[in-house]
Amino acid sequence: MKKLILLAAIFVLAAPPESFAQAARRESIALQHGAHRIGKRADAEMQRWREHGLGQFIHWGVYAIPGGHWEGEYYAGAAEWIRSWSGIPNEAYDNLYKQFDPVDFDARQWARQARDMGVKYLIFTTKHHDGFCLWPSRYTKYTVAGSPYGKDIVGQIVDAYTAEGIDVHLYFSIIDWNHRGYRSARPETAEQRAAYEEFKTFTRNQLVELLTRYPAVKGLWFDGSWDAAWIAEAAWVDALGTELRAMHPGLVIGSRFRADEFGNRHYDANGDLIDDYDQTWERSLPENFAQTNGVDWDCVMTVPENQWGYHSDWRGYVKTPYDLLEMLVRAVSMNGNFVVNFGPDGRGNIRPEETYIAAEMGAWMRRNGEAIYGCSHVAQMKQQGWGYFTGKNTDKGKRVYMTVFNRPLDNHLRVEIERGAALPSRAYFLDGGAEVEFVDGGRNKHNNRLLRFVIPDNFDSGGKPFVVVLEFDRPTDTTDESYQQART
Ligand code: JFZ
């Protein structure tokens, strides 16, 4: 027994400082419906997704018409959930589509705004939990085709965004409050089972329909997959995923689609990520890189605390463009994509608060986007309080970007570089290119190198975050590669 404890202690001590949950697999169970791959996807389509950095989410549907109110009453929940509120009768909600006529909707204008914001991909709600389809689905009457508007919205969005060079991923809710066979609990009676089989067939048909109608899309962003009934269908959902991938090579699917045969979601019974990226970072960010498990991930973020669909009366704190930029840089510094949600109103207008965010973030991204796009975690530099490191290889060599959100009072940006890692040969402001001097602060007790980058006293960033670029003559060993090698 003592020997065992000693052995265990040696293992713990020998573990690398950042031990990832995935690397340290809990067990190895032979799973049929767990992860089908260990470690990251290595193909070009996934690499493209990984390099996006900044995305836009759009939640749009008939919930935009009441906009968080019903007969003068204020609904404090998320506006897209208003159908579930006792303050609105289901029949009233289910008839709202008869008023859905967004006369101001202009897909090309939305796409231009997104392009100017610096967005590289869009996640668009084709169907939220209420079941209303923004494309004319053959499999239900509850679609735009039956509304006064009448036209295909998903098609216009896919075309307009694709024309602006923005990739489109389709949000699809498994929960469908409008389908008679849909249920949350596992079906028990024969009748319930038959109805749920119809619902499964309907869900599959709609997904095949979407990929067939919109071949330009790059991925599916699933939601509403937490019901016991759906989780129990692990084998069937797994086969559906395989079918969708076969009909659409390169398709990117996150971890919120299917469970393994033990009901584990996102990570299977062995601790391996299910599907292509971790979708659990919703309205939250990892505290540190170790918490990411070393996988691909996205963070989807609301502008107020928790409103996705249009709510005409936002209460509580509303994030500023600089709150969101900080989250973006933080996400990229830990290998994540950051996706900002927009909730257009019932006439098809983007609200002023979101227009302002798009303009401000876009202005910053035009000058500093090099520190975001294609960038990833920098392992050999220790996070400091002034901001975040992001890095990449370029034609001209390795670069590390230091995005400063908290400028130190003494104008010294402290940097700690792991022993053995390369030191920068020069530093300059990304915006404008002026050289930044740095002084060698020697080594600390861990034998790590300390550097201080000196921001000139008269440097004025206009109160905005700024980027200092470090250039390296030799490789700086970015984490991704070393992490991948450790896995294989
Ligand atoms: C879901 C939806 O219910 C919501 O309306 C919105 O579409 C959002 C993007 O997704 O809400 C969730 C889903 C998962 C978590 C939290 C809210 N989660 O895992 O913490």
Coordinates of C-alpha atoms and ligand atoms in Angstrom, one line a residue:
M1 CA 0.0 0.0 0.0
K2 CA 2.8 2.4 1.0
K3 CA 4.5 1.6 -2.3
L4 CA 1.4 2.4 -4.2
I5 CA 1.1 5.8 -2.5
L6 CA 4.8 6.5 -3.2
L7 CA 4.3 5.5 -6.8
A8 CA 1.2 7.8 -7.1
A9 CA 3.2 10.6 -5.5
I10 CA 6.0 10.2 -8.1
F11 CA 3.5 10.4 -10.9
V12 CA 1.9 13.5 -9.5
L13 CA 5.3 15.2 -9.1
A14 CA 6.4 14.1 -12.5
A15 CA 3.3 15.5 -14.2
P16 CA 3.9 18.7 -16.3
P17 CA 2.9 21.9 -14.6
E18 CA -0.1 22.4 -16.9
S19 CA -1.6 18.9 -16.9
F20 CA -4.7 18.8 -19.1
A21 CA -7.8 16.8 -18.2
Q22 CA -7.7 15.3 -21.7
A23 CA -4.0 14.4 -21.6
A24 CA -4.5 12.7 -18.2
R25 CA -7.3 10.4 -19.4
R26 CA -9.3 9.3 -16.5
E27 CA -9.9 5.8 -17.8
S28 CA -9.9 4.0 -21.1
I29 CA -13.3 2.5 -21.7
A30 CA -14.1 1.1 -25.1
L31 CA -16.8 3.5 -26.3
Q32 CA -18.8 3.2 -29.4
H33 CA -20.3 6.7 -29.3
G34 CA -17.7 8.7 -27.6
A35 CA -15.0 10.8 -29.3
H36 CA -14.1 9.5 -32.7
R37 CA -10.7 11.2 -32.6
I38 CA -8.2 12.1 -29.9
G39 CA -6.6 15.5 -30.2
K40 CA -7.4 18.3 -32.6
R41 CA -8.6 18.0 -36.1
A42 CA -5.6 18.7 -38.5
D43 CA -7.5 19.4 -41.8
A44 CA -7.6 22.8 -43.6
E45 CA -11.3 23.5 -42.9
M46 CA -10.7 23.2 -39.1
Q47 CA -7.6 25.2 -39.3
R48 CA -9.6 27.9 -41.1
W49 CA -12.2 27.9 -38.3
R50 CA -9.4 28.1 -35.7
E51 CA -7.9 31.2 -37.3
H52 CA -11.1 33.2 -37.3
G53 CA -10.7 34.6 -33.8
L54 CA -13.8 36.8 -34.0
G55 CA -17.3 35.7 -34.8
Q56 CA -20.8 37.1 -34.9
F57 CA -23.9 35.3 -33.5
I58 CA -27.3 36.3 -34.7
H59 CA -30.5 35.3 -32.8
W60 CA -33.5 36.2 -34.9
G61 CA -37.0 34.8 -35.0
V62 CA -40.6 35.7 -34.2
Y63 CA -39.6 36.4 -30.5
A64 CA -38.2 39.7 -31.9
I65 CA -41.8 40.9 -32.4
P66 CA -42.8 41.0 -28.7
G67 CA -39.2 41.9 -27.9
G68 CA -39.4 40.9 -24.2
H69 CA -42.9 42.4 -23.5
W70 CA -46.4 41.1 -23.6
E71 CA -49.5 43.3 -23.1
G72 CA -47.5 45.8 -21.2
E73 CA -45.8 43.3 -19.0
Y74 CA -42.0 43.1 -18.9
Y75 CA -40.4 39.6 -19.3
A76 CA -37.2 39.5 -17.4
G77 CA -35.9 36.2 -18.9
A78 CA -34.0 35.9 -22.2
A79 CA -36.3 37.3 -24.9
E80 CA -36.1 34.2 -27.2
W81 CA -37.5 32.2 -24.3
I82 CA -40.7 34.3 -24.0
R83 CA -42.9 31.5 -25.2
S84 CA -42.1 29.5 -22.1
W85 CA -43.4 32.4 -19.9
S86 CA -46.7 32.1 -18.1
G87 CA -47.4 35.7 -19.1
I88 CA -48.0 34.7 -22.8
P89 CA -50.4 32.0 -24.0
N90 CA -48.8 29.4 -26.3
E91 CA -51.5 30.0 -29.0
A92 CA -50.7 33.7 -29.0
Y93 CA -47.0 33.0 -29.5
D94 CA -47.6 30.4 -32.1
N95 CA -49.5 32.9 -34.2
L96 CA -46.9 35.6 -34.1
Y97 CA -45.5 34.4 -37.4
K98 CA -48.6 35.8 -39.1
Q99 CA -47.1 39.3 -38.2
F100 CA -43.6 38.4 -39.2
D101 CA -42.8 41.0 -41.8
P102 CA -39.3 42.5 -41.4
V103 CA -39.6 45.2 -44.0
D104 CA -36.2 46.7 -43.1
F105 CA -34.3 43.4 -43.4
D106 CA -31.3 43.8 -45.7
A107 CA -28.9 40.8 -45.5
R108 CA -26.2 42.6 -47.5
Q109 CA -26.2 45.5 -45.1
W110 CA -25.8 43.1 -42.1
A111 CA -23.0 41.4 -43.9
R112 CA -21.2 44.6 -44.7
Q113 CA -21.5 45.7 -41.1
A114 CA -20.1 42.3 -39.9
R115 CA -17.2 42.6 -42.4
D116 CA -16.4 46.1 -41.2
M117 CA -16.5 44.8 -37.6
G118 CA -13.7 42.3 -38.6
V119 CA -15.9 39.3 -38.1
K120 CA -14.7 36.1 -39.9
Y121 CA -17.6 33.8 -39.3
L122 CA -21.3 34.0 -38.5
I123 CA -23.5 31.7 -36.5
F124 CA -27.1 32.2 -37.6
T125 CA -30.3 30.8 -35.9
T126 CA -32.1 28.8 -38.6
K127 CA -34.5 27.6 -35.9
H128 CA -34.6 28.3 -32.2
H129 CA -36.5 26.4 -29.5
D130 CA -39.8 27.8 -30.6
G131 CA -39.5 25.8 -33.9
F132 CA -40.0 28.7 -36.2
C133 CA -37.9 28.1 -39.3
L134 CA -36.2 31.0 -41.1
W135 CA -36.0 28.9 -44.2
P136 CA -38.9 27.4 -46.1
S137 CA -38.6 23.9 -44.8
R138 CA -40.6 21.2 -46.6
Y139 CA -41.1 19.4 -43.4
T140 CA -43.3 21.9 -41.5
K141 CA -45.6 24.7 -42.2
Y142 CA -44.2 26.8 -39.3
T143 CA -41.7 28.7 -41.5
V144 CA -41.0 32.1 -43.1
A145 CA -42.9 30.8 -46.1
G146 CA -46.1 31.1 -44.2
S147 CA -45.4 34.6 -42.8
P148 CA -46.3 37.8 -44.6
Y149 CA -42.6 38.2 -45.4
G150 CA -42.6 34.9 -47.3
K151 CA -39.0 34.8 -48.5
D152 CA -36.1 32.6 -47.5
I153 CA -34.0 34.4 -44.8
V154 CA -31.4 31.7 -44.3
G155 CA -30.6 31.7 -48.0
Q156 CA -30.2 35.5 -48.2
I157 CA -27.9 35.4 -45.1
V158 CA -25.7 32.6 -46.5
D159 CA -25.3 34.4 -49.8
A160 CA -24.7 37.8 -48.4
Y161 CA -22.2 36.8 -45.8
T162 CA -20.4 34.3 -48.1
A163 CA -20.1 37.1 -50.7
E164 CA -18.3 39.3 -48.0
G165 CA -15.9 36.4 -47.3
I166 CA -17.5 35.6 -44.0
D167 CA -18.0 31.9 -43.2
V168 CA -21.5 30.8 -42.2
H169 CA -22.3 28.3 -39.5
L170 CA -26.0 27.3 -38.9
Y171 CA -27.4 27.4 -35.4
F172 CA -30.0 24.6 -35.0
S173 CA -32.0 23.8 -31.9
I174 CA -32.8 20.2 -31.2
I175 CA -35.6 21.4 -28.8
D176 CA -38.6 22.2 -31.0
W177 CA -41.7 23.3 -29.0
N178 CA -43.7 23.4 -32.2
H179 CA -43.4 19.7 -33.2
R180 CA -46.0 17.3 -31.8
G181 CA -43.5 14.5 -31.3
Y182 CA -40.9 16.6 -29.5
R183 CA -40.5 15.8 -25.8
S184 CA -37.9 16.4 -23.1
A185 CA -38.4 13.3 -21.0
R186 CA -37.7 9.8 -22.4
P187 CA -40.7 8.4 -24.2
E188 CA -42.4 5.6 -22.2
T189 CA -45.6 4.6 -23.8
A190 CA -45.8 3.1 -27.3
E191 CA -47.6 6.2 -28.5
Q192 CA -44.8 8.5 -27.1
R193 CA -42.2 6.4 -28.7
A194 CA -43.9 6.5 -32.1
A195 CA -44.2 10.3 -31.8
Y196 CA -40.6 10.7 -30.8
E197 CA -39.5 8.5 -33.8
E198 CA -41.4 11.0 -36.0
F199 CA -39.6 13.9 -34.3
K200 CA -36.2 12.2 -34.9
T201 CA -37.0 11.7 -38.6
F202 CA -38.1 15.3 -38.8
T203 CA -34.9 16.6 -37.2
R204 CA -32.8 14.5 -39.6
N205 CA -34.8 15.6 -42.6
Q206 CA -34.4 19.3 -41.7
L207 CA -30.6 18.9 -41.2
V208 CA -30.2 17.1 -44.5
E209 CA -32.4 19.8 -46.1
L210 CA -30.2 22.7 -44.7
L211 CA -27.0 21.2 -45.9
T212 CA -28.5 20.4 -49.3
R213 CA -30.0 23.9 -49.7
Y214 CA -27.0 25.8 -48.4
P215 CA -23.8 23.9 -49.5
A216 CA -21.7 27.0 -48.8
V217 CA -22.1 26.6 -45.0
K218 CA -19.1 25.5 -43.0
G219 CA -20.6 24.1 -39.9
L220 CA -23.5 23.4 -37.6
W221 CA -23.8 25.0 -34.1
F222 CA -26.2 22.8 -32.2
D223 CA -28.2 23.8 -29.1
G224 CA -31.0 22.4 -27.0
S225 CA -29.5 18.9 -26.9
W226 CA -29.7 18.4 -23.2
D227 CA -33.0 16.6 -23.0
A228 CA -33.1 13.1 -21.5
A229 CA -35.0 11.9 -24.6
W230 CA -32.2 13.1 -27.0
I231 CA -29.4 11.9 -24.7
A232 CA -30.9 8.4 -24.7
E233 CA -30.6 8.4 -28.5
A234 CA -26.7 8.5 -28.4
A235 CA -26.3 5.7 -31.1
W236 CA -28.8 7.3 -33.5
V237 CA -27.5 10.8 -33.1
D238 CA -23.9 9.5 -33.6
A239 CA -25.0 7.9 -36.9
L240 CA -26.7 11.1 -37.9
G241 CA -23.5 13.1 -37.3
T242 CA -21.6 10.6 -39.4
E243 CA -24.2 11.0 -42.2
L244 CA -24.1 14.8 -42.1
R245 CA -20.3 14.8 -42.2
A246 CA -20.3 12.4 -45.1
M247 CA -22.6 14.6 -47.2
H248 CA -20.6 17.7 -46.3
P249 CA -16.8 17.1 -46.1
G250 CA -15.0 19.4 -43.7
L251 CA -18.2 20.2 -41.8
V252 CA -17.4 21.6 -38.3
I253 CA -19.6 20.5 -35.4
G254 CA -19.2 21.5 -31.8
S255 CA -19.6 19.4 -28.6
R256 CA -23.2 20.3 -28.0
F257 CA -24.8 17.8 -30.4
R258 CA -24.5 14.4 -29.0
A259 CA -23.8 12.4 -25.8
D260 CA -21.9 9.2 -25.5
E261 CA -23.7 5.9 -24.6
F262 CA -23.4 6.7 -20.8
G263 CA -25.0 10.1 -21.2
N264 CA -21.8 12.1 -20.9
R265 CA -22.0 15.4 -22.8
H266 CA -19.2 17.5 -24.3
Y267 CA -16.5 15.2 -22.9
D268 CA -17.0 11.4 -23.1
A269 CA -16.5 8.8 -20.4
N270 CA -12.8 8.8 -21.1
G271 CA -12.5 12.6 -20.8
D272 CA -12.1 13.1 -24.6
L273 CA -13.8 15.9 -26.4
I274 CA -16.9 14.8 -28.4
D275 CA -16.7 16.3 -31.9
D276 CA -14.6 19.2 -33.1
Y277 CA -14.6 22.0 -30.5
D278 CA -15.7 22.6 -26.9
Q279 CA -19.0 24.5 -26.8
T280 CA -19.3 24.8 -23.0
W281 CA -17.8 28.3 -22.8
E282 CA -21.1 30.1 -23.0
R283 CA -21.1 33.7 -21.5
S284 CA -17.9 32.7 -19.7
L285 CA -14.2 32.4 -20.4
P286 CA -11.7 29.9 -19.0
E287 CA -9.7 31.3 -16.0
N288 CA -6.5 30.0 -17.5
F289 CA -5.1 27.9 -20.3
A290 CA -5.1 24.7 -18.3
Q291 CA -8.9 24.9 -18.0
T292 CA -9.3 24.7 -21.8
N293 CA -8.1 21.1 -21.8
G294 CA -5.9 22.0 -24.7
V295 CA -8.8 21.6 -27.2
D296 CA -10.4 24.0 -29.7
W297 CA -13.2 26.0 -28.2
D298 CA -15.5 28.9 -28.8
C299 CA -17.0 31.4 -26.3
V300 CA -20.4 32.9 -27.3
M301 CA -21.2 36.1 -25.5
T302 CA -24.2 38.3 -25.0
V303 CA -24.0 42.1 -25.0
P304 CA -26.2 42.5 -21.9
E305 CA -26.0 39.9 -19.2
N306 CA -28.3 37.3 -20.7
Q307 CA -30.3 38.4 -23.8
W308 CA -29.8 36.6 -27.2
G309 CA -33.0 37.5 -29.1
Y310 CA -34.2 41.1 -29.3
H311 CA -35.3 42.6 -26.0
S312 CA -36.4 46.2 -26.5
D313 CA -35.6 47.1 -22.9
W314 CA -32.1 45.9 -21.8
R315 CA -31.7 46.2 -18.0
G316 CA -28.5 45.8 -16.0
Y317 CA -25.0 46.2 -17.2
V318 CA -24.4 46.4 -21.0
K319 CA -20.9 45.5 -22.2
T320 CA -18.8 48.1 -23.9
P321 CA -16.9 47.4 -27.1
Y322 CA -13.7 47.4 -24.9
D323 CA -15.2 44.8 -22.5
L324 CA -15.8 42.7 -25.6
L325 CA -12.4 43.4 -27.1
E326 CA -10.7 42.3 -23.9
M327 CA -12.7 39.1 -23.9
L328 CA -11.7 38.5 -27.5
V329 CA -8.0 38.9 -26.9
R330 CA -8.2 36.8 -23.7
A331 CA -10.0 34.0 -25.7
V332 CA -7.5 34.0 -28.5
S333 CA -4.6 34.0 -26.0
M334 CA -6.1 30.6 -24.8
N335 CA -6.8 29.2 -28.3
G336 CA -10.5 30.1 -28.4
N337 CA -12.7 31.9 -30.8
F338 CA -14.9 34.7 -29.5
V339 CA -18.4 35.3 -30.8
V340 CA -20.5 38.4 -30.1
N341 CA -24.2 38.0 -30.2
F342 CA -26.6 40.4 -32.1
G343 CA -30.4 40.3 -31.7
P344 CA -32.0 42.3 -34.5
D345 CA -35.6 43.7 -34.0
G346 CA -38.8 42.5 -35.5
R347 CA -38.5 44.9 -38.5
G348 CA -35.0 43.6 -39.4
N349 CA -32.9 46.4 -37.9
I350 CA -29.8 46.0 -35.9
R351 CA -30.2 48.0 -32.7
P352 CA -28.1 51.1 -32.1
E353 CA -26.1 49.6 -29.2
E354 CA -24.9 46.8 -31.5
T355 CA -24.2 49.1 -34.3
Y356 CA -22.0 51.1 -32.0
I357 CA -20.2 47.9 -30.9
A358 CA -19.7 46.8 -34.5
A359 CA -18.2 50.2 -35.4
E360 CA -15.9 50.5 -32.4
M361 CA -14.6 46.9 -32.5
G362 CA -14.2 47.2 -36.3
A363 CA -12.1 50.4 -36.0
W364 CA -9.8 48.7 -33.5
M365 CA -9.6 45.4 -35.5
R366 CA -8.6 47.3 -38.7
R367 CA -5.6 48.6 -36.9
N368 CA -4.8 45.7 -34.6
G369 CA -6.4 42.6 -36.2
E370 CA -3.0 41.1 -36.9
A371 CA -2.8 40.3 -33.2
I372 CA -6.0 38.3 -33.4
Y373 CA -6.4 36.5 -36.8
G374 CA -4.5 33.3 -37.0
C375 CA -3.1 33.7 -33.6
S376 CA -2.8 31.2 -30.7
H377 CA -1.6 30.7 -27.2
V378 CA 2.0 31.6 -26.3
A379 CA 3.3 29.0 -23.9
Q380 CA 6.7 30.3 -23.0
M381 CA 5.6 33.7 -21.7
K382 CA 3.9 34.1 -18.4
Q383 CA 0.6 36.1 -18.3
Q384 CA 1.1 39.5 -16.7
G385 CA -1.5 41.9 -15.4
W386 CA -1.2 44.4 -18.3
G387 CA -2.9 42.2 -20.8
Y388 CA -2.4 39.2 -23.0
F389 CA 0.1 37.4 -25.3
T390 CA -1.0 36.0 -28.7
G391 CA 1.4 34.6 -31.2
K392 CA 1.9 33.1 -34.7
N393 CA 4.4 32.3 -37.4
T394 CA 4.6 34.7 -40.3
D395 CA 6.5 34.7 -43.5
K396 CA 9.0 37.0 -41.8
G397 CA 9.5 34.8 -38.7
K398 CA 7.8 34.3 -35.3
R399 CA 5.8 37.0 -33.7
V400 CA 4.3 37.5 -30.3
Y401 CA 1.7 40.3 -29.8
M402 CA 1.3 41.9 -26.4
T403 CA -2.2 43.6 -26.2
V404 CA -2.2 46.1 -23.4
F405 CA -5.5 46.8 -21.6
N406 CA -4.0 47.9 -18.2
R407 CA -1.1 50.3 -18.9
P408 CA 1.2 50.3 -15.8
L409 CA 1.7 53.6 -14.0
D410 CA 5.5 53.4 -14.6
N411 CA 5.0 52.5 -18.3
H412 CA 7.0 49.3 -17.8
L413 CA 5.5 46.2 -19.4
R414 CA 6.9 43.3 -17.4
V415 CA 7.5 40.1 -19.3
E416 CA 8.7 36.7 -18.0
I417 CA 10.0 34.2 -20.6
E418 CA 10.5 30.6 -19.7
R419 CA 14.1 29.5 -19.4
G420 CA 15.5 28.2 -22.7
A421 CA 12.9 30.0 -24.8
A422 CA 14.0 32.5 -27.5
L423 CA 14.3 36.2 -26.6
P424 CA 12.9 38.8 -28.9
S425 CA 15.2 40.6 -31.3
R426 CA 13.1 43.7 -31.6
A427 CA 9.8 45.3 -30.5
Y428 CA 7.5 47.9 -32.0
F429 CA 3.9 49.3 -31.8
L430 CA 1.6 47.4 -34.2
D431 CA -0.2 50.6 -34.9
G432 CA 2.3 53.0 -36.5
G433 CA 5.4 50.8 -36.2
A434 CA 7.5 52.9 -33.8
E435 CA 10.2 51.0 -32.0
V436 CA 9.7 50.0 -28.4
E437 CA 12.9 49.8 -26.3
F438 CA 13.3 47.0 -23.8
V439 CA 15.7 46.3 -20.9
D440 CA 17.0 43.0 -19.6
G441 CA 15.9 42.5 -16.1
G442 CA 18.1 39.4 -15.6
R443 CA 16.8 36.0 -14.4
N444 CA 14.5 35.1 -11.5
K445 CA 14.9 32.1 -9.2
H446 CA 13.2 29.8 -11.8
N447 CA 15.9 30.9 -14.2
N448 CA 13.3 32.6 -16.3
R449 CA 14.3 35.7 -18.2
L450 CA 12.7 39.0 -17.1
L451 CA 12.3 41.8 -19.6
R452 CA 10.8 45.2 -19.3
F453 CA 9.3 47.0 -22.4
V454 CA 9.3 50.7 -21.9
I455 CA 6.3 52.6 -23.2
P456 CA 7.4 56.2 -23.9
D457 CA 5.8 58.6 -21.4
N458 CA 4.4 60.7 -24.3
F459 CA 2.8 57.7 -26.1
D460 CA -0.9 58.2 -26.3
S461 CA -3.2 55.4 -27.4
G462 CA -6.3 57.6 -27.0
G463 CA -7.5 55.6 -24.0
K464 CA -7.7 52.5 -26.1
P465 CA -5.9 49.1 -25.9
F466 CA -2.7 48.9 -27.9
V467 CA -0.4 46.2 -29.2
V468 CA 3.4 45.8 -29.0
V469 CA 4.8 43.3 -31.4
L470 CA 7.8 41.2 -30.5
E471 CA 9.9 39.7 -33.3
F472 CA 12.0 36.5 -32.9
D473 CA 14.8 35.2 -35.0
R474 CA 14.3 31.6 -33.9
P475 CA 11.3 29.5 -33.0
T476 CA 9.6 30.3 -29.8
D477 CA 8.0 26.8 -29.4
T478 CA 4.3 27.5 -29.4
T479 CA 2.2 25.3 -27.3
D480 CA 0.0 23.8 -29.8
E481 CA 2.7 21.8 -31.5
S482 CA 4.2 20.6 -28.2
Y483 CA 0.8 19.7 -26.9
Q484 CA 0.0 17.8 -30.1
Q485 CA 3.2 15.9 -29.8
A486 CA 2.5 14.9 -26.3
R487 CA -0.8 13.4 -27.4
T488 CA 0.4 11.1 -30.1
Ligands
JFZ1 C1 -29.1 28.3 -25.1 C2 -30.4 28.8 -25.5 O1 -31.4 28.3 -24.6 C3 -30.4 30.3 -25.5 O2 -31.7 30.8 -25.8 C4 -29.4 30.8 -26.5 O3 -29.8 30.3 -27.8 C5 -28.0 30.2 -26.2 C6 -27.0 30.5 -27.2 O4 -28.1 28.7 -26.0 O5 -28.8 28.6 -23.8 C7 -27.9 28.0 -23.1 C8 -27.3 26.8 -23.5 C9 -26.3 26.2 -22.7 C10 -25.9 26.8 -21.6 C11 -26.5 28.0 -21.1 C12 -27.5 28.6 -21.9 N1 -24.9 26.3 -20.8 O6 -24.3 25.2 -21.2 O7 -24.4 26.9 -19.8

